[in-house]
PDB file of C-alpha atoms in Angstrom:
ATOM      1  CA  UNK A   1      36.999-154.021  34.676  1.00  0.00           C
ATOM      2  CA  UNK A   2      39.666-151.416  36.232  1.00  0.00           C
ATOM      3  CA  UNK A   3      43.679-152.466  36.270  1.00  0.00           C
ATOM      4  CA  UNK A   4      45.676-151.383  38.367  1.00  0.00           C
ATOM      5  CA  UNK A   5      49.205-149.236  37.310  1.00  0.00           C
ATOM      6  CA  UNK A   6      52.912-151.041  37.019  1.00  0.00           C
ATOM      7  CA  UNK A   7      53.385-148.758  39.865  1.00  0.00           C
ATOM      8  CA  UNK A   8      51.441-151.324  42.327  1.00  0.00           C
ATOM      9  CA  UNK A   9      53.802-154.257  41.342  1.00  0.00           C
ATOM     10  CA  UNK A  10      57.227-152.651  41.951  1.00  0.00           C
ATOM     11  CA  UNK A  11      56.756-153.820  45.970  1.00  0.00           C
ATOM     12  CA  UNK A  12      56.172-157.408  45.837  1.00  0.00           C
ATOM     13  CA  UNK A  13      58.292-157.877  43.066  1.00  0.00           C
ATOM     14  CA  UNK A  14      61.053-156.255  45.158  1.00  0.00           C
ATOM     15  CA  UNK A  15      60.142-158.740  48.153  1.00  0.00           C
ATOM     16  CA  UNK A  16      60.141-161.555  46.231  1.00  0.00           C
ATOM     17  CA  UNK A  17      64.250-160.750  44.900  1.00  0.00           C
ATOM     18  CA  UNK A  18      64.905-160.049  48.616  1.00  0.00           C
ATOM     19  CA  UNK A  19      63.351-163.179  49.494  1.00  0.00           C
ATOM     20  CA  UNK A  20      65.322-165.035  46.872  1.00  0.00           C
ATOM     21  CA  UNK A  21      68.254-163.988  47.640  1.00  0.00           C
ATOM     22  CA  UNK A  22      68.238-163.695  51.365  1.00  0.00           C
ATOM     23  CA  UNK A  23      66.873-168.193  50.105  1.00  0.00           C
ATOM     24  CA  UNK A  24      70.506-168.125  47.978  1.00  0.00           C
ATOM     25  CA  UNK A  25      72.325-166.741  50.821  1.00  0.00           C
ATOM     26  CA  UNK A  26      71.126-169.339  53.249  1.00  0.00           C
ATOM     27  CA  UNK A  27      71.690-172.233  50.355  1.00  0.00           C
ATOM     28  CA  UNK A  28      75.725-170.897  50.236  1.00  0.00           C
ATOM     29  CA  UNK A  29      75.982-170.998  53.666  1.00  0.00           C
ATOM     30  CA  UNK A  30      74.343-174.245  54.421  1.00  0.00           C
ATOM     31  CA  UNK A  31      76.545-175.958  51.511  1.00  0.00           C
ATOM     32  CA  UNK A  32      79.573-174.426  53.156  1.00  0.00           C
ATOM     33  CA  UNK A  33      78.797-175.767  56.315  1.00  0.00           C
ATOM     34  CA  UNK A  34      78.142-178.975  55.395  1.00  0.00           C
ATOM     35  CA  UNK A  35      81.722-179.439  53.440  1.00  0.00           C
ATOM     36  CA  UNK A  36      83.740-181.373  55.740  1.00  0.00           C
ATOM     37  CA  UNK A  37      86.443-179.941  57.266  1.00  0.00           C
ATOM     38  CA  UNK A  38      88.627-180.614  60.404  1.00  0.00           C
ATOM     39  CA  UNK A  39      87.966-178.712  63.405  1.00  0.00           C
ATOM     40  CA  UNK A  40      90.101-176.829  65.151  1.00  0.00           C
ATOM     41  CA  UNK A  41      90.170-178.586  68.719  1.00  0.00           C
ATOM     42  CA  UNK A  42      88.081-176.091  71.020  1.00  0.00           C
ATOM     43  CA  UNK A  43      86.775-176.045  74.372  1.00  0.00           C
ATOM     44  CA  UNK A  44      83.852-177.685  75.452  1.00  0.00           C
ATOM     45  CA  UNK A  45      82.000-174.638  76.944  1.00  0.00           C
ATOM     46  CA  UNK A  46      83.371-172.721  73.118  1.00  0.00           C
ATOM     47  CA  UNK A  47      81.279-175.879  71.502  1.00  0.00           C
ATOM     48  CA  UNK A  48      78.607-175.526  73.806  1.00  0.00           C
ATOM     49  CA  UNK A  49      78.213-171.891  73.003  1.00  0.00           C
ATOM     50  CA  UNK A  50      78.320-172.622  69.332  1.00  0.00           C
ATOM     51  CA  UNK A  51      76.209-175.404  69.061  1.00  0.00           C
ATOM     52  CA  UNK A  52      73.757-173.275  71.049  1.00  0.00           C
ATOM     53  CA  UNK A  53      74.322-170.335  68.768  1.00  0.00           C
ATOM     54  CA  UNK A  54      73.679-172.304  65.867  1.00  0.00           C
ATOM     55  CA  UNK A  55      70.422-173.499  66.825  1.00  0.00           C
ATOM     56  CA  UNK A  56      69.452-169.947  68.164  1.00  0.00           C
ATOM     57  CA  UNK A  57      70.484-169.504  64.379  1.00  0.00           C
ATOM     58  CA  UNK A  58      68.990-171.792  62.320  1.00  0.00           C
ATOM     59  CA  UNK A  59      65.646-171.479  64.749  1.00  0.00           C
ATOM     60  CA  UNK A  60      66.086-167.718  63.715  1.00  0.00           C
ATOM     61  CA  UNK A  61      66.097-168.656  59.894  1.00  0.00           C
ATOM     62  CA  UNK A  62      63.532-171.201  59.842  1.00  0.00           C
ATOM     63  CA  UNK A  63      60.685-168.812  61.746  1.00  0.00           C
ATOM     64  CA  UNK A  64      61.701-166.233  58.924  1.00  0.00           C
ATOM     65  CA  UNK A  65      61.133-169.098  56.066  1.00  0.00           C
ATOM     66  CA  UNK A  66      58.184-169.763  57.523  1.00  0.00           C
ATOM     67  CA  UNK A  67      57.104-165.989  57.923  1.00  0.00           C
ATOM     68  CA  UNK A  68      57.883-165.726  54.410  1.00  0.00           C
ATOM     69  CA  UNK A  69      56.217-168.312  53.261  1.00  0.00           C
ATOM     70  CA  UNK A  70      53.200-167.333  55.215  1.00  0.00           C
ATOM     71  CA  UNK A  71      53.972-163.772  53.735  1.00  0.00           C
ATOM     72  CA  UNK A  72      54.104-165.309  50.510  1.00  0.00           C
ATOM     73  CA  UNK A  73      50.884-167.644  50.693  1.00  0.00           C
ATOM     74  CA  UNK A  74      49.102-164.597  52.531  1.00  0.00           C
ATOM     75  CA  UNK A  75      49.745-162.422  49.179  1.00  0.00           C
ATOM     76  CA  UNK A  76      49.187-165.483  47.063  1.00  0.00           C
ATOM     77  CA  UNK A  77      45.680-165.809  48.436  1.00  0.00           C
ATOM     78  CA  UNK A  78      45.182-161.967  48.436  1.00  0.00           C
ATOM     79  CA  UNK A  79      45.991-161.879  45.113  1.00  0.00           C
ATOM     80  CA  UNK A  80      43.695-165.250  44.280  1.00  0.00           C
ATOM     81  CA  UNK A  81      41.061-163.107  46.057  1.00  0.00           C
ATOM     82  CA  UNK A  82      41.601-160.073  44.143  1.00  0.00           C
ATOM     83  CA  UNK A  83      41.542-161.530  40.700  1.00  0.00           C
ATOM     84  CA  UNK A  84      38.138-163.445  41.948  1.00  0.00           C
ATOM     85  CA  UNK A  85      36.832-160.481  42.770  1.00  0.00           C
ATOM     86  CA  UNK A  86      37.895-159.042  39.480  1.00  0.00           C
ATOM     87  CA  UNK A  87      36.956-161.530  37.718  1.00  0.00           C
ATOM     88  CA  UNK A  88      33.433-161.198  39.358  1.00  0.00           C
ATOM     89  CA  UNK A  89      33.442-157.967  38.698  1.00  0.00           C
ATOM     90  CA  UNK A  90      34.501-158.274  35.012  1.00  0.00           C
ATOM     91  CA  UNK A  91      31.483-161.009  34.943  1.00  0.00           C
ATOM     92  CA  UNK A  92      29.054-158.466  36.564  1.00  0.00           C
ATOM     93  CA  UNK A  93      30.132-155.723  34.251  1.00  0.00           C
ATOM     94  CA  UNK A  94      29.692-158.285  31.656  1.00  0.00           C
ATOM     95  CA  UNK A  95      26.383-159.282  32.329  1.00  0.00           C
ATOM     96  CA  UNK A  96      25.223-155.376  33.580  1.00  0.00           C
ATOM     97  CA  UNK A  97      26.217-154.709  29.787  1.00  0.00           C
ATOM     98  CA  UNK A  98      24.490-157.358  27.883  1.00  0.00           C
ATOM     99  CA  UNK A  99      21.622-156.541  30.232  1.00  0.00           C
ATOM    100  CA  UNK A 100      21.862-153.122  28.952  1.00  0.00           C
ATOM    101  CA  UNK A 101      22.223-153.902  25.398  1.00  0.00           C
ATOM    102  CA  UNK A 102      19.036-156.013  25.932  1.00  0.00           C
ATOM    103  CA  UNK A 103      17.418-153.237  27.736  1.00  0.00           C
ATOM    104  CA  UNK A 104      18.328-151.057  24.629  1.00  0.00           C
ATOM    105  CA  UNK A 105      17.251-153.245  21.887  1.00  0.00           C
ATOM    106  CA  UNK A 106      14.215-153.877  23.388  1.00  0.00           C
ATOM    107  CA  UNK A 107      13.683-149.843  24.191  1.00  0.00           C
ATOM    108  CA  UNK A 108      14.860-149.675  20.753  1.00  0.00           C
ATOM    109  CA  UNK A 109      12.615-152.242  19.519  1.00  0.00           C
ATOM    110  CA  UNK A 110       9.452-150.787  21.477  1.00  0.00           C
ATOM    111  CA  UNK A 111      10.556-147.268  20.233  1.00  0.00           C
ATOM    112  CA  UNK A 112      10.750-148.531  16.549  1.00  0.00           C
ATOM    113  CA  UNK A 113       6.999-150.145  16.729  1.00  0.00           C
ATOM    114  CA  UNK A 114       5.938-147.211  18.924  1.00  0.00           C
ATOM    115  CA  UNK A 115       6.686-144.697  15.832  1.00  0.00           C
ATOM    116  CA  UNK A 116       5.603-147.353  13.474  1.00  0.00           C
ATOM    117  CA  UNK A 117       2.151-147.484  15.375  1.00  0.00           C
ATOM    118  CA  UNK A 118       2.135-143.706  15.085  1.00  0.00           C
ATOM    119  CA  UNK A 119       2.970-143.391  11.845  1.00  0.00           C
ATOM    120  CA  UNK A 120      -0.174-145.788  11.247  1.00  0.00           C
ATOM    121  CA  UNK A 121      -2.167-143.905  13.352  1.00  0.00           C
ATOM    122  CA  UNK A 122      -1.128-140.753  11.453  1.00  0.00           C
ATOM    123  CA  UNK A 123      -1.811-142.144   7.781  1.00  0.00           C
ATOM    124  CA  UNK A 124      -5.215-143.612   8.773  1.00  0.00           C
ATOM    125  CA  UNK A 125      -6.271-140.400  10.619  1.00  0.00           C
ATOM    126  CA  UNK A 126      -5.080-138.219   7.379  1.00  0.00           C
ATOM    127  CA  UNK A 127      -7.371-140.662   5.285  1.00  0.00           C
ATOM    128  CA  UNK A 128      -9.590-140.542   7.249  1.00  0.00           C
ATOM    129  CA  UNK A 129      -9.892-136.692   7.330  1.00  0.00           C
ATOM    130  CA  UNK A 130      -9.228-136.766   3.402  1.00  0.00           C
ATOM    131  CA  UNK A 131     -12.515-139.009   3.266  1.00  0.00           C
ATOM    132  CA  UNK A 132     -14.352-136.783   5.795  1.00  0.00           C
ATOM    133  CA  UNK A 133     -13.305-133.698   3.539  1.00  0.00           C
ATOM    134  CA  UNK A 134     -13.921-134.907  -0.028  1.00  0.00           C
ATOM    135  CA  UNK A 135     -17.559-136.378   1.918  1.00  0.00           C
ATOM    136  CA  UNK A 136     -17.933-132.654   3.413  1.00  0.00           C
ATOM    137  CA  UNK A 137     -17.248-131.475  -0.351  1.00  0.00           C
ATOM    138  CA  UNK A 138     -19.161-133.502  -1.833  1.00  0.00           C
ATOM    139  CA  UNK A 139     -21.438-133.030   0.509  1.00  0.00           C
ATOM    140  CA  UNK A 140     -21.345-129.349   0.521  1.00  0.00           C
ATOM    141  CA  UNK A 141     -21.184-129.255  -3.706  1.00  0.00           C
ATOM    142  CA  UNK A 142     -24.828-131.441  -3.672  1.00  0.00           C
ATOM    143  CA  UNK A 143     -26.156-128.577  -0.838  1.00  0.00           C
ATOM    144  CA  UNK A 144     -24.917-125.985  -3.044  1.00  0.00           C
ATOM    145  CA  UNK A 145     -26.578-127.554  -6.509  1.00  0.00           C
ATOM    146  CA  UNK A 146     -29.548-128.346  -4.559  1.00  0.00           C
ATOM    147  CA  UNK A 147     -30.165-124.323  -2.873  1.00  0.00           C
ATOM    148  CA  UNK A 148     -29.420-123.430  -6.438  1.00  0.00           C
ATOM    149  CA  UNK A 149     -31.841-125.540  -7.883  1.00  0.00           C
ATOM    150  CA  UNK A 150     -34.100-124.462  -5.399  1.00  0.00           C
ATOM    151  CA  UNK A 151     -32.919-121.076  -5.808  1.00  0.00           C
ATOM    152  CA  UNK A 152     -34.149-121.007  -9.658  1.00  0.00           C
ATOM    153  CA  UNK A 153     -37.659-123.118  -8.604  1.00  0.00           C
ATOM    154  CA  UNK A 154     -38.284-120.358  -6.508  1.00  0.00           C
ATOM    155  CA  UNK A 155     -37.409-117.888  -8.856  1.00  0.00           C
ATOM    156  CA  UNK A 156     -39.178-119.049 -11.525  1.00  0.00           C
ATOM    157  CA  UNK A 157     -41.887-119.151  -9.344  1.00  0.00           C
ATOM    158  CA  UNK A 158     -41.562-115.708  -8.058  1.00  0.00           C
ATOM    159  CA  UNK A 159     -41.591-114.675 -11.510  1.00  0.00           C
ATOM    160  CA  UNK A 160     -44.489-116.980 -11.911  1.00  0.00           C
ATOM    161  CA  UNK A 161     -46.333-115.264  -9.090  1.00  0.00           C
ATOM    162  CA  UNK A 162     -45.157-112.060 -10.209  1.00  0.00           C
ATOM    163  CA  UNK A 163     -46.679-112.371 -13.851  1.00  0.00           C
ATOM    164  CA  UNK A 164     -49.854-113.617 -12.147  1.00  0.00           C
ATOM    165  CA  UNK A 165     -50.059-110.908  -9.142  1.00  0.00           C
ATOM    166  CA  UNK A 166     -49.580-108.580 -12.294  1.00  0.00           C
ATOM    167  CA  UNK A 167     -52.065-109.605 -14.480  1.00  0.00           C
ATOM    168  CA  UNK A 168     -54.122-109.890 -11.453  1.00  0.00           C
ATOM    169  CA  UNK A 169     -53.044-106.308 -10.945  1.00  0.00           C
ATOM    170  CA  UNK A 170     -53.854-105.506 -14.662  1.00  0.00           C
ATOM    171  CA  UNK A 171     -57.394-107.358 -14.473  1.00  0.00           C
ATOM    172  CA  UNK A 172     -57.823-105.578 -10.985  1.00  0.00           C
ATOM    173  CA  UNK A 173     -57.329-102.161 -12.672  1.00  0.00           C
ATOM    174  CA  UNK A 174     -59.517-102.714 -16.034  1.00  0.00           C
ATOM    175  CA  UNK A 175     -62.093-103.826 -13.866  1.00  0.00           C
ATOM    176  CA  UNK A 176     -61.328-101.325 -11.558  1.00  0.00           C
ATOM    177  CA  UNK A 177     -61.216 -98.558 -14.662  1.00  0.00           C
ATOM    178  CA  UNK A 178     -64.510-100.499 -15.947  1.00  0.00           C
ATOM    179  CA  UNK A 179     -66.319 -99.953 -12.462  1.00  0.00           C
ATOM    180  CA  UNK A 180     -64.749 -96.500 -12.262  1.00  0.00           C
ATOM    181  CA  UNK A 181     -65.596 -95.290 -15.694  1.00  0.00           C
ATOM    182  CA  UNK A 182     -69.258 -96.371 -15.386  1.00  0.00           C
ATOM    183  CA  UNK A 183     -69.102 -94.952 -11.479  1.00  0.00           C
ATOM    184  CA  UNK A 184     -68.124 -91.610 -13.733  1.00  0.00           C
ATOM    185  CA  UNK A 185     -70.977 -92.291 -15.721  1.00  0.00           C
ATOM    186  CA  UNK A 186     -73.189 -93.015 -13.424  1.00  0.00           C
ATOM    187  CA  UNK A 187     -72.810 -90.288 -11.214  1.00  0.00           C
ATOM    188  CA  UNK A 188     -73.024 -87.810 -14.275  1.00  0.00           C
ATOM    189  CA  UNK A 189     -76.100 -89.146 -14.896  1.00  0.00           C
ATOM    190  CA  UNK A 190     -77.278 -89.017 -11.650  1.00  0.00           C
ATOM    191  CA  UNK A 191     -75.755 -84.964 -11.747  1.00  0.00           C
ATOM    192  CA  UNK A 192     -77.679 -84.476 -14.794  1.00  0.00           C
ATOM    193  CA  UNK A 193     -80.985 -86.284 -13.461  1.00  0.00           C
ATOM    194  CA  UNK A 194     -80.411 -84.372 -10.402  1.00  0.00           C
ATOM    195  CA  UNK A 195     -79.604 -81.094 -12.327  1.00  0.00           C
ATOM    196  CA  UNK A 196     -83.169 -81.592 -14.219  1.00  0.00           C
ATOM    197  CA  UNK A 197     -84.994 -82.164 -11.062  1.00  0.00           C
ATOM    198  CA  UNK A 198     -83.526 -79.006  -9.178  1.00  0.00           C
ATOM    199  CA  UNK A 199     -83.898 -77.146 -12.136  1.00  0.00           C
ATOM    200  CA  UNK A 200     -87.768 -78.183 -12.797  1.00  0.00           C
ATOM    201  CA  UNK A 201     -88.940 -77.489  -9.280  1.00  0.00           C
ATOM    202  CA  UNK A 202     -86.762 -74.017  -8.962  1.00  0.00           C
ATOM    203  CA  UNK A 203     -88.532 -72.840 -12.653  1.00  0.00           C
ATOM    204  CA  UNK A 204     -91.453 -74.261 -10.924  1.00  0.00           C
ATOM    205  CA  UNK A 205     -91.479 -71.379  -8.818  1.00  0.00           C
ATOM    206  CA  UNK A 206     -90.219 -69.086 -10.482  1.00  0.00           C
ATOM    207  CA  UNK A 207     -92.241 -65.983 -11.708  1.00  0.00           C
ATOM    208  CA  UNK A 208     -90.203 -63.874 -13.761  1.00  0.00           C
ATOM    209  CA  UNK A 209     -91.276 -60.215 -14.089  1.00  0.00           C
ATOM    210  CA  UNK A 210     -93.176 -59.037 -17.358  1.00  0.00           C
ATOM    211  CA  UNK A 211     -91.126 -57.731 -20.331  1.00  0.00           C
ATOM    212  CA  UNK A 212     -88.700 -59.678 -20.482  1.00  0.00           C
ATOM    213  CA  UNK A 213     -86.276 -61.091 -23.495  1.00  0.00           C
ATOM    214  CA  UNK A 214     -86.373 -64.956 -23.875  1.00  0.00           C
ATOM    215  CA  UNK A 215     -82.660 -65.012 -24.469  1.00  0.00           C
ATOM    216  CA  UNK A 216     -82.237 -63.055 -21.513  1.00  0.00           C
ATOM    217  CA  UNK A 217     -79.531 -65.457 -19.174  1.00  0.00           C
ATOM    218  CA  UNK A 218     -78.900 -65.063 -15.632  1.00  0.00           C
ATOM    219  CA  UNK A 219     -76.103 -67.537 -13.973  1.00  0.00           C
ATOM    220  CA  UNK A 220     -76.079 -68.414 -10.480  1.00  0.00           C
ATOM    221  CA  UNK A 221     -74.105 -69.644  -8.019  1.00  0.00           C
ATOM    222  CA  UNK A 222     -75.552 -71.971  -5.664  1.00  0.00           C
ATOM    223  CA  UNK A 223     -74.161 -73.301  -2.358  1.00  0.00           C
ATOM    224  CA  UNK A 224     -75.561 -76.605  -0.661  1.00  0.00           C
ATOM    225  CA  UNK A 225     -75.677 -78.791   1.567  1.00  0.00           C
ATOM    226  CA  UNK A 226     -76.203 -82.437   1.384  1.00  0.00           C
ATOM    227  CA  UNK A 227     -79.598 -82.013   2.411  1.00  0.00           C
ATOM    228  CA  UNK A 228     -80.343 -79.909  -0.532  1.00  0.00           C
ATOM    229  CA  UNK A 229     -80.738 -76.809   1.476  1.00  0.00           C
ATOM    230  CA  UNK A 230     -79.545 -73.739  -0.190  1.00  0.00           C
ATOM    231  CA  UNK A 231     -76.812 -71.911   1.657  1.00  0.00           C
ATOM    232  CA  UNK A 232     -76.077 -69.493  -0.537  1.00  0.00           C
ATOM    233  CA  UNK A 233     -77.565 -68.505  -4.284  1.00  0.00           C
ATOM    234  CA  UNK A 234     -75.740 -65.786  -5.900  1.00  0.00           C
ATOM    235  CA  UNK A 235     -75.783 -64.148  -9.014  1.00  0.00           C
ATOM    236  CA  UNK A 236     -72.771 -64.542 -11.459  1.00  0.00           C
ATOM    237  CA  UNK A 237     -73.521 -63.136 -14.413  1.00  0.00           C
ATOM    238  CA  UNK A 238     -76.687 -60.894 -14.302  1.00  0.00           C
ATOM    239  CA  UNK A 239     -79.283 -60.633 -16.965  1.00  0.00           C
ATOM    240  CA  UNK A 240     -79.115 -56.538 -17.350  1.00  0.00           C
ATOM    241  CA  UNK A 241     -82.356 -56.725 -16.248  1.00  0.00           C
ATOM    242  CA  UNK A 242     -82.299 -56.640 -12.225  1.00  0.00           C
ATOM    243  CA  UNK A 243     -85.448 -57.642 -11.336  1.00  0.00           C
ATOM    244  CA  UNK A 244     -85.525 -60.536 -13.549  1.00  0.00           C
ATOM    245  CA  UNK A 245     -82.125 -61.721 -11.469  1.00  0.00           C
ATOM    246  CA  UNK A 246     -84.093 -60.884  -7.850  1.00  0.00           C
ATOM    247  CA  UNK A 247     -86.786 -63.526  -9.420  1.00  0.00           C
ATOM    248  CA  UNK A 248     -84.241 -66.081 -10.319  1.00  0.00           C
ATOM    249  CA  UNK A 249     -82.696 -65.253  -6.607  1.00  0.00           C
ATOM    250  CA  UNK A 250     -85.726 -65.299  -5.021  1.00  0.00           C
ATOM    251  CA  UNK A 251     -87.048 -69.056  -6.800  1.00  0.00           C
ATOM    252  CA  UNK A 252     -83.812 -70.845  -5.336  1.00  0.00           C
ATOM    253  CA  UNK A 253     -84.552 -69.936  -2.039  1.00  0.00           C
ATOM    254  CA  UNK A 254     -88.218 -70.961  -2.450  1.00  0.00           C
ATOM    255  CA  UNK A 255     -87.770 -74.414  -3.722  1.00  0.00           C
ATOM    256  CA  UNK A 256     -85.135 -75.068  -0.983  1.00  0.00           C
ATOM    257  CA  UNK A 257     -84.378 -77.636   0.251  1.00  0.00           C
ATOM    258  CA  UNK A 258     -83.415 -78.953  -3.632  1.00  0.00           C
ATOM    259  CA  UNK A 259     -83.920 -82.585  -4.507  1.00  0.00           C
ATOM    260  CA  UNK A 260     -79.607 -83.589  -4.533  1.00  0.00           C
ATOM    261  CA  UNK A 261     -78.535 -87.097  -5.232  1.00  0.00           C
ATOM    262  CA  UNK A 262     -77.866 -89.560  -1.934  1.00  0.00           C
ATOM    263  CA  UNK A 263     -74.611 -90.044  -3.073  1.00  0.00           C
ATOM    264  CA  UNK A 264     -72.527 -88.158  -1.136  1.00  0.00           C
ATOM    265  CA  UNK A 265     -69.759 -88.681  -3.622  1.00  0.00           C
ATOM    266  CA  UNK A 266     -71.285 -87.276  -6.045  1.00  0.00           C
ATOM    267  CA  UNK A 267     -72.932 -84.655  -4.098  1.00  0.00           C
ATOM    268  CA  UNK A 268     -69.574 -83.392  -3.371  1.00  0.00           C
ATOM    269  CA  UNK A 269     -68.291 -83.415  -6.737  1.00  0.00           C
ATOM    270  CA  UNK A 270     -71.102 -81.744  -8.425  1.00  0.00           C
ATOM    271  CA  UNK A 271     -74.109 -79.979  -5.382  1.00  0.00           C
ATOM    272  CA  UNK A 272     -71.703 -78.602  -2.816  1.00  0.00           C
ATOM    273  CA  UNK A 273     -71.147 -75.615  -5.317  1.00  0.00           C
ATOM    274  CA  UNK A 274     -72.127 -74.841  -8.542  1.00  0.00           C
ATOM    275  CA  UNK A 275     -74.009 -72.792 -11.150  1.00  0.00           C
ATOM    276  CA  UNK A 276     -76.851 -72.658 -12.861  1.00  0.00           C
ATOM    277  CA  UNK A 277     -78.126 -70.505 -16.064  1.00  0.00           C
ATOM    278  CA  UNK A 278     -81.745 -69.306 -16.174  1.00  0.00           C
ATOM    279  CA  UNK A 279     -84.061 -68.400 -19.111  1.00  0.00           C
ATOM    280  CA  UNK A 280     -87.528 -66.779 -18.968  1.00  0.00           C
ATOM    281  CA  UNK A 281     -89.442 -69.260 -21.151  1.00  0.00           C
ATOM    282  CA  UNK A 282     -87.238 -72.459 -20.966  1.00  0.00           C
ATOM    283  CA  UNK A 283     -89.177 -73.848 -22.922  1.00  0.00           C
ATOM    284  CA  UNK A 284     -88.276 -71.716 -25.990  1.00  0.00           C
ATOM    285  CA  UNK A 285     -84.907 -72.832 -25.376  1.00  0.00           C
TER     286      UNK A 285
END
């Protein structure tokens, strides 16, 4: 509610003195008037003047009393209407600010459960995430005890697998040593078989010249192929007795083609080249 300053007062309180005593003035004269007194004998047209005068007068006076007191009931009701209006205003003010207050405690109010509500919402999302991480843990921890677990099945069965894949491996090789070793055997017993054969049906055509030693040796080398037909037959070590080497010569390329073995493995290894030693009378041997 706004006042106004002492400054806006000073001019009606200076109208109402002036009014006051311009009222005092009026009362003296009126009383002085009225105390009786004996005129002074005048003229008729002096009393008719002054009567006249007087009425002019008090006419005069009464229309300002009356001006005044409009004056004064004008300013009366200005002022009634001014402190209604300020007291309206004070009211209005009054109730704005109550309104406001209201306004704020219940902004307040919302604002307080607002924050409370979040602050809920806050403490049941962080246990809720602390659940969902100790679960993920937990979770996580069983995963990792179960791949380990795994982890050691597997490797136990690797090693497992690996002790059987070797002893496969080791079986595999005996038998594969077994199959080789007699394969070894075998085919040196077909080479010697073989030998005897080519060596029976070469002596079987063999004429050796007269006068000859029975430890006389001639060693040939002989060149085949697997047919059994003699490529090359050349003499090695010689006898010191030429014509009995020409003889030997001369029988390889006669009982060509020689009966080799049909295994062409063992062909290889022991008929593609090799040498021979020859006797006159083997059997002396």
């Amino acid at each position: 509610m706004s006042w106004k300053s002492p400054n806006s007062y000073h001019l009606p309180v200076v109208a109402a003195v002036l009014i006051h005593a311009f009222a005092a003035f009026l009362l003296v004269a009126e009383w002085r008037r009225s105390e009786p007194h004996m005129p002074e004998p005048v003229p008729q047209h002096l009393i008719a003047n002054v009567v006249q005068t007087e009425n002019q007068a008090v006419k005069q006076r009464e229309k300002e009393q009356q001006k005044k007191r409009d004056d004064k009931a004008k300013r009366e009701k200005l002022a009634r209407e001014k402190a209604a209006k300020e007291k309206a205003a004070k009211a209005a003010q009054e109730k704005a600010a109550k309104e406001k207050a209201a306004k704020e405690k219940a902004n307040k109010e919302k604002a307080d459960k607002a924050a409370k509500d979040k602050a809920n919402k806050e403490k049941l999302a962080k246990e809720a995430t602390l659940k969902e991480k100790a679960a993920k843990e937990k979770s996580a921890k069983e995963q990792a005890q179960r791949e380990k677990a795994a982890q050691a099945a597997a490797e136990q069965a690797l090693l497992e697998q690996m002790a059987l894949e070797e002893a496969s491996a080791e079986m595999a090789r005996q038998e594969a040593a077994a199959k080789k070793a007699a394969d070894i055997e075998r085919s040196k017993q077909i080479a010697a078989d073989s030998q005897t054969q080519i060596r029976l049906k070469i002596e079987s055509v063999w004429q050796y010249p007269p006068a000859v030693q029975p430890d006389q040796e001639v060693v040939m080398k002989l060149v085949l192929v697997p047919t059994g037909q003699v490529i090359q037959a050349q003499v090695v070590k010689g006898s010191g007795n030429a014509a009995l080497d020409r003889s030997v010569e001369q029988a390889i390329y006669k009982a060509s083609p020689l009966p080799v073995p049909q295994d062409i493995r063992v062909f290889e290894q022991n008929f593609r080249t090799f040498t021979m030693k020859f006797r006159p009378e083997n059997a002396s041997w």
